[in-house]
Amino acid sequence: MENLLSQGIELAVFGMGTVFVFLALLILATKFMSALVLKYQPDQQSPKTARAVTQTSNNTLLAIISAAIIQHRQQNK
Amino acid sequence: MENLLSQGIELAVFGMGTVFVFLALLILATKFMSALVLKYQPDQQSPKTARAVTQTSNNTLLAIISAAIIQHRQQNK
Amino acid sequence: MENLLSQGIELAVFGMGTVFVFLALLILATKFMSALVLKYQPDQQSPKTARAVTQTSNNTLLAIISAAIIQHRQQNK
Amino acid sequence: MSQLVELWQTTGIYQITLQQFLMILIGSLLLYLAIKKGFEPLLLVPIGFGGILSNIPGVDIAVGQGILHQFYVMGLETGVFPLLIFMGVGAMTDFGPLLANPKTLLLGAAAQFGIFTTLLGALFLTDIGWFDFSVQQAAAIGIIGGADGPTAIYVAGILAPEILGAIAVAAYSYMALVPLIQPPIMRALTTPAERALVMTQLREVSQAEKIFFPLVLLILVALVVPSAAPLLGMFCFGNLMKECGVVDRLSDTAQHALINIVTILLGLSVGSKLVADQFLVASTLGILVLGMVAFSIGTATGVLMAKLMNVFSSQKINPLIGAAGVSAVPMAARVANKVGLESNPNNFLLMHAMGPNVAGVIGSAIAAGVLIQFAS
Amino acid sequence: MSQLVELWQTTGIYQITLQQFLMILIGSLLLYLAIKKGFEPLLLVPIGFGGILSNIPGVDIAVGQGILHQFYVMGLETGVFPLLIFMGVGAMTDFGPLLANPKTLLLGAAAQFGIFTTLLGALFLTDIGWFDFSVQQAAAIGIIGGADGPTAIYVAGILAPEILGAIAVAAYSYMALVPLIQPPIMRALTTPAERALVMTQLREVSQAEKIFFPLVLLILVALVVPSAAPLLGMFCFGNLMKECGVVDRLSDTAQHALINIVTILLGLSVGSKLVADQFLVASTLGILVLGMVAFSIGTATGVLMAKLMNVFSSQKINPLIGAAGVSAVPMAARVANKVGLESNPNNFLLMHAMGPNVAGVIGSAIAAGVLIQFAS
Amino acid sequence: MSQLVELWQTTGIYQITLQQFLMILIGSLLLYLAIKKGFEPLLLVPIGFGGILSNIPGVDIAVGQGILHQFYVMGLETGVFPLLIFMGVGAMTDFGPLLANPKTLLLGAAAQFGIFTTLLGALFLTDIGWFDFSVQQAAAIGIIGGADGPTAIYVAGILAPEILGAIAVAAYSYMALVPLIQPPIMRALTTPAERALVMTQLREVSQAEKIFFPLVLLILVALVVPSAAPLLGMFCFGNLMKECGVVDRLSDTAQHALINIVTILLGLSVGSKLVADQFLVASTLGILVLGMVAFSIGTATGVLMAKLMNVFSSQKINPLIGAAGVSAVPMAARVANKVGLESNPNNFLLMHAMGPNVAGVIGSAIAAGVLIQFAS
Ligand code: NA
Ligand code: NA
Ligand code: NA
């Protein structure tokens, strides 16, 4: 049973160590990646924004069409 | 073959009996459950209604936004 | 190896032949089918159109409802 | 030259048998009924198309490593497909009308007479030597009278997979034929005055009752007929997901993406049982006739039970809604409504008929449990 | 008469054991918590219902050819279900807040102390003879502290399937209890001034960074902890589908139809491990207690790490967001926000807490990789 | 200390081979092409990512019990994934333009020359000793020229699974490269006057014709080339679901949830064939080169056939639409349209090119049937 506990302690030490080392490395890697990206694409506009714009226009279009139909209806009354 | 038919009759009698007994029990259980529910939650409002209200408000919101856009367009004409 | 190539040539000839024969037959079958259809259902209206009409009415309905809500809001201002 | 002969021998024209040709015609007929006549198209389009695929000569589609056989092994031999469909149906079912008038559950019981009399009929036909059905086969044929597709397929898959194709085709065809089969029986067994009876409006049912009902049903199944628990368990699970209001995204998927995917695969799997050598046998004819008998008897006993209940109860029910007890949701309820309107244009039976209609689903699932328990 | 006895012996009333009855009550309790109390309903509704189904006497649902056992074999024994869920979770995760403040990754590391101390606790309890956990079981119990459902189920499925049911129930219950478990610990370890600390607003993160991050993470996993690659690989794949912007239809399906289908099947599969003879054992009690300890320690070490970081760094972080490092996305981040608002009504920590929150997912997946590598 | 060494030996840095590193680069290249260049992203994102996952050292992902290998066994060894994709593609295909001008089917036939000349090319390269392709492998390589992803994967899965990865990568890459590969060939083989030819507008096609077409096609396949029936059967089934108008919910699911789920799983499965020891072999280079040749020849023969048809027919067709006969739907049709606009700004060929485009799908499926029949 002594053996079981010592196996557990070993597992805990290595495990927690790996988790910390990994996430520390990930911090470095992430900062490095972000620095690279910001260096080479400083003012890149995200496609999400572009899409949002399109959608807004579609909604506007819809509103215009609705308005037209409403007007048409009112004229026919 | 006689055996087959008698097996069938037995199956039919027990089967139909089970179906009736089960559904009769279910009537009792359902009535009992409904009585309990009505006793302890007499005026419970169903979440469905609440949701429907939210949706209506959303539609109203949409209509308001549409109206605003329409007005905006008309002013810019 | 000679055998491999000749097997390949045979496969290519039969394969290409089958493809052509099949698609030629398909042309005939398709033309025959279209002729039959046009003969027996010359002025069939496609369900797609019917559905499109329904949808348009729905949109119109929506526009009407929106207009009503807008009017209602304006009256309450 | 010899290669050209070899090539010719790979064609379907060379290899096709008369039986396969006939089955392709039958598959086309199913497609015609589904597309042109609107017969349960969600199932009969995949079944009919699968039936055609299964009878293409010279290629393994419904046997061996063929795709339809793989679907069959994956979903029908295991029971997974019908149970998932049942879960989706549960998620689409509203027990409100049943909860408002629980005694209509008895109508759902009465309509299952069709199942058991047909079982006896099949054994009688065997007794007199016209057919040679085993008890298992007779039970699977009887369940056609349950008027519930997934239940019929589930039972047939367990008790008599060799006749699954014929049973599924019969079940879905007759469910589609409900508007033709039921009205004459309903009219024959009722007077115009009975048909014109207007029922009192159903009370509102609370959310809590709808949440508890599938649990009450499940517990009762567990205590009384455990062998029906796979079917009704999945059904109640679907219904609980719908009603509990906290897992709407799961309920939506169960009602749409999941049930649609499974319907496609189930239909094709059933189609794989339409291979000529399994379907073109004398027993198929017997199954088709017996299935029709099962439907008719279930309709009749449902109506008669309603009349019987009116003898003992002061709160009268329109006997037409008894016919909805066979299930065939929601077709049978619509038929009851339509026949009711004929006698009294102000008589709206639809919601009243939904009670026995879903009761019929429960009833036939219970019957299925009994048959699986004692016939397998 | 003898047949009536036989019929009676098929009923559940005759066959049910006390253990099965208790498990049906426990399943009902899970449904109550899920539906009435809102405890992680997406998982606890299927798990609870599956648990009831699994304890119905006299019918094979959770064993043999039963449907829930088939789901279990198909998806949990193979690891397919938790990995597909993880892919869907990846497709729903926004790494923006983490990318804006990468050092919060350390908080996600610190909160994994709960995993390993609980592992040691389980082995200690075995050492003193209270329980009899193997190293594999201890590791699977510890991972409850990861506060991540699919990770816990994936690890338990590999290391200790016999206690999978208890582990899943504990993991999802405690994730739901985060708003009760965490605040007292957070308040005990921080001063009002610390809790009131307002953090500087996060910078905008570009689309390109969001696309590269899952790839950077994947490569680092491949180089350092390959045993975590199945979990984090599927997670990064889902996230890349979301962020890359060119496969939106796949990303949508991963976030909706696919994850919903798998959630239903996974929940039912987990429910199949609630059969009485596997769940009603002494070790279940130990698992429930140890799981709670794991959560609490993880919360505490997350908060303490945040305070430690403030000692060394000029850019202060509010220690409350350290508690979000256990994962339990997004519940733990909301709790951090709520506790922060108590001390300072203008202190909006939600976005700041999302960083350690998703870091906790990565941290516990790494811990899972180590445990699978060394304990299996 | 020895444990630290052991820990170090579990890392990827210690275990990775040069081949695996190269394959991770290739996977990243595929992701780059898919995300940045828009190369068939729906397939190349999962394939590229799967390729990276498959080459992570020290963990079983693409072999044994690994998740990608499980997907492979489940869906590619069985043929289920490509057939379900084909069903979904069928449900998205509009045969209207083809029905309005059926003789364009011949263009879809002519473009399959690429398949068979490439097959011969592969065997010739084996004959002269540069490579060592079997007839099965040569056939699977040839099918790249069919410019149809699921067909290529289906054939390769049956005839030569060991080179499936290279074939899928080649097929999807070249389909994405159609706008670069085709125009020079098209310009070289046509005069400006030919390219400027304006075609007469297509007639309206009735709903009934669209419903009957998949059935006519299926019956003809059954009679003439049964070995193509699994592929074209599922394709026609999908198309019938779309056109018949009575199973819209199934058609919607086949076009969205189902095809998306299968696309994710198929892509990852194909990625599992990018393991270094299977992909980094000399034959891969041969496959990539031969695939390009196949595409080019198909394009050329499509154009030439159109010119040949103009010799014999009074109703002239623009030879550019012949290039669309390779399939690569809808990319090749768009390319034809674009090249046509260069010569005549009022020349809209898109709808005219859709006919040969979908004809090319049929043509390559027929070719696939012949190859499976005679080469397996
Ligand atoms: Na029924
Ligand atoms: Na975690
Ligand atoms: Na093609």
Short mmCIF file of C-alpha atoms in Angstrom, two decimals, chain D residues 6-7 10-16 24 28 31 34-35 38 41-43 45-46 49-50 52-53 56-61 65 67-68 70-71 74 92 255-257 259-261 263-265 268, chain F residues 74 77-81 83-84 87 211 214-215 218-219 221-230 232-234 236-238 240-241 244 246-251 253-254 257-258 261 370 373-374:
data_model
loop_
_atom_site.label_atom_id
_atom_site.label_comp_id
_atom_site.label_asym_id
_atom_site.label_seq_id
_atom_site.Cartn_x
_atom_site.Cartn_y
_atom_site.Cartn_z
CA GLU D 6 -18.44 -11.06 -70.58
CA LEU D 7 -19.38 -7.39 -70.63
CA THR D 10 -22.51 -7.99 -66.42
CA THR D 11 -25.49 -5.96 -67.57
CA GLY D 12 -28.75 -5.92 -65.69
CA ILE D 13 -30.70 -6.78 -68.84
CA TYR D 14 -28.87 -10.11 -68.99
CA GLN D 15 -29.08 -10.89 -65.28
CA ILE D 16 -32.48 -9.62 -64.23
CA ILE D 24 -38.96 -2.99 -59.12
CA SER D 28 -42.24 2.09 -58.23
CA LEU D 31 -43.19 5.67 -54.92
CA ALA D 34 -46.23 8.17 -51.81
CA ILE D 35 -45.54 10.99 -54.25
CA GLY D 38 -49.53 11.31 -50.55
CA PRO D 41 -44.40 9.75 -48.06
CA LEU D 42 -41.79 10.20 -45.30
CA LEU D 43 -41.54 6.44 -45.03
CA VAL D 45 -40.40 7.17 -50.47
CA PRO D 46 -37.33 5.67 -48.76
CA PHE D 49 -36.69 3.50 -53.42
CA GLY D 50 -34.83 1.09 -51.17
CA ILE D 52 -35.96 -0.81 -56.12
CA LEU D 53 -32.29 -0.62 -55.14
CA ILE D 56 -31.05 -4.46 -58.95
CA PRO D 57 -29.43 -7.59 -60.34
CA GLY D 58 -25.72 -8.35 -60.17
CA VAL D 59 -24.74 -6.00 -57.35
CA ASP D 60 -24.87 -6.41 -53.58
CA ILE D 61 -26.93 -3.59 -52.14
CA GLN D 65 -21.52 -5.70 -47.73
CA ILE D 67 -25.03 -0.34 -48.06
CA LEU D 68 -28.69 -1.10 -47.38
CA GLN D 70 -25.30 -2.45 -43.52
CA PHE D 71 -28.02 0.00 -42.55
CA MET D 74 -26.85 -1.36 -37.84
CA MET D 92 -43.57 15.63 -31.04
CA GLN D 255 -37.80 16.26 -33.55
CA HIS D 256 -35.83 17.33 -36.60
CA ALA D 257 -32.25 16.41 -37.51
CA ILE D 259 -35.56 11.74 -36.51
CA ASN D 260 -35.07 12.79 -40.15
CA ILE D 261 -31.69 11.08 -40.41
CA THR D 263 -36.17 8.01 -40.97
CA ILE D 264 -34.03 8.02 -44.12
CA LEU D 265 -31.87 5.16 -42.86
CA LEU D 268 -33.83 2.31 -46.76
CA MET F 74 -16.93 2.83 -39.68
CA GLU F 77 -14.05 0.70 -45.24
CA THR F 78 -17.80 0.21 -45.47
CA GLY F 79 -18.40 2.86 -48.13
CA VAL F 80 -21.11 4.43 -45.97
CA PHE F 81 -19.63 7.95 -45.81
CA LEU F 83 -22.49 7.10 -50.35
CA LEU F 84 -24.27 9.34 -47.83
CA MET F 87 -27.09 11.18 -51.45
CA ILE F 211 -39.25 13.78 -60.64
CA PRO F 214 -33.75 10.21 -61.27
CA LEU F 215 -36.00 7.18 -61.75
CA LEU F 218 -31.77 4.58 -61.87
CA ILE F 219 -33.55 2.08 -64.09
CA VAL F 221 -28.17 2.04 -64.38
CA ALA F 222 -29.88 -1.11 -63.14
CA LEU F 223 -30.23 -2.43 -66.65
CA VAL F 224 -26.85 -1.47 -68.08
CA VAL F 225 -24.21 -0.92 -65.37
CA PRO F 226 -25.48 -2.42 -62.11
CA SER F 227 -22.07 -2.02 -60.49
CA ALA F 228 -22.62 1.75 -60.54
CA ALA F 229 -25.94 1.33 -58.72
CA PRO F 230 -24.75 1.97 -55.14
CA LEU F 232 -25.91 6.48 -58.59
CA GLY F 233 -28.70 4.87 -56.59
CA MET F 234 -27.95 6.99 -53.54
CA CYS F 236 -30.84 9.49 -57.47
CA PHE F 237 -32.48 8.85 -54.11
CA GLY F 238 -31.24 12.20 -52.83
CA LEU F 240 -35.83 12.29 -55.87
CA MET F 241 -36.26 13.40 -52.24
CA CYS F 244 -40.77 14.96 -55.31
CA VAL F 246 -43.49 15.51 -50.37
CA VAL F 247 -40.48 14.74 -48.16
CA ASP F 248 -38.98 18.20 -47.82
CA ARG F 249 -37.95 17.62 -44.23
CA LEU F 250 -35.90 14.58 -45.26
CA SER F 251 -34.42 16.45 -48.21
CA THR F 253 -31.74 17.07 -43.53
CA ALA F 254 -29.91 15.24 -46.32
CA ALA F 257 -27.33 18.19 -40.94
CA LEU F 258 -26.60 14.78 -42.43
CA ILE F 261 -21.93 15.48 -40.13
CA VAL F 370 -17.03 -0.29 -64.66
CA GLN F 373 -16.66 -4.40 -61.76
CA PHE F 374 -13.58 -5.31 -63.75
#
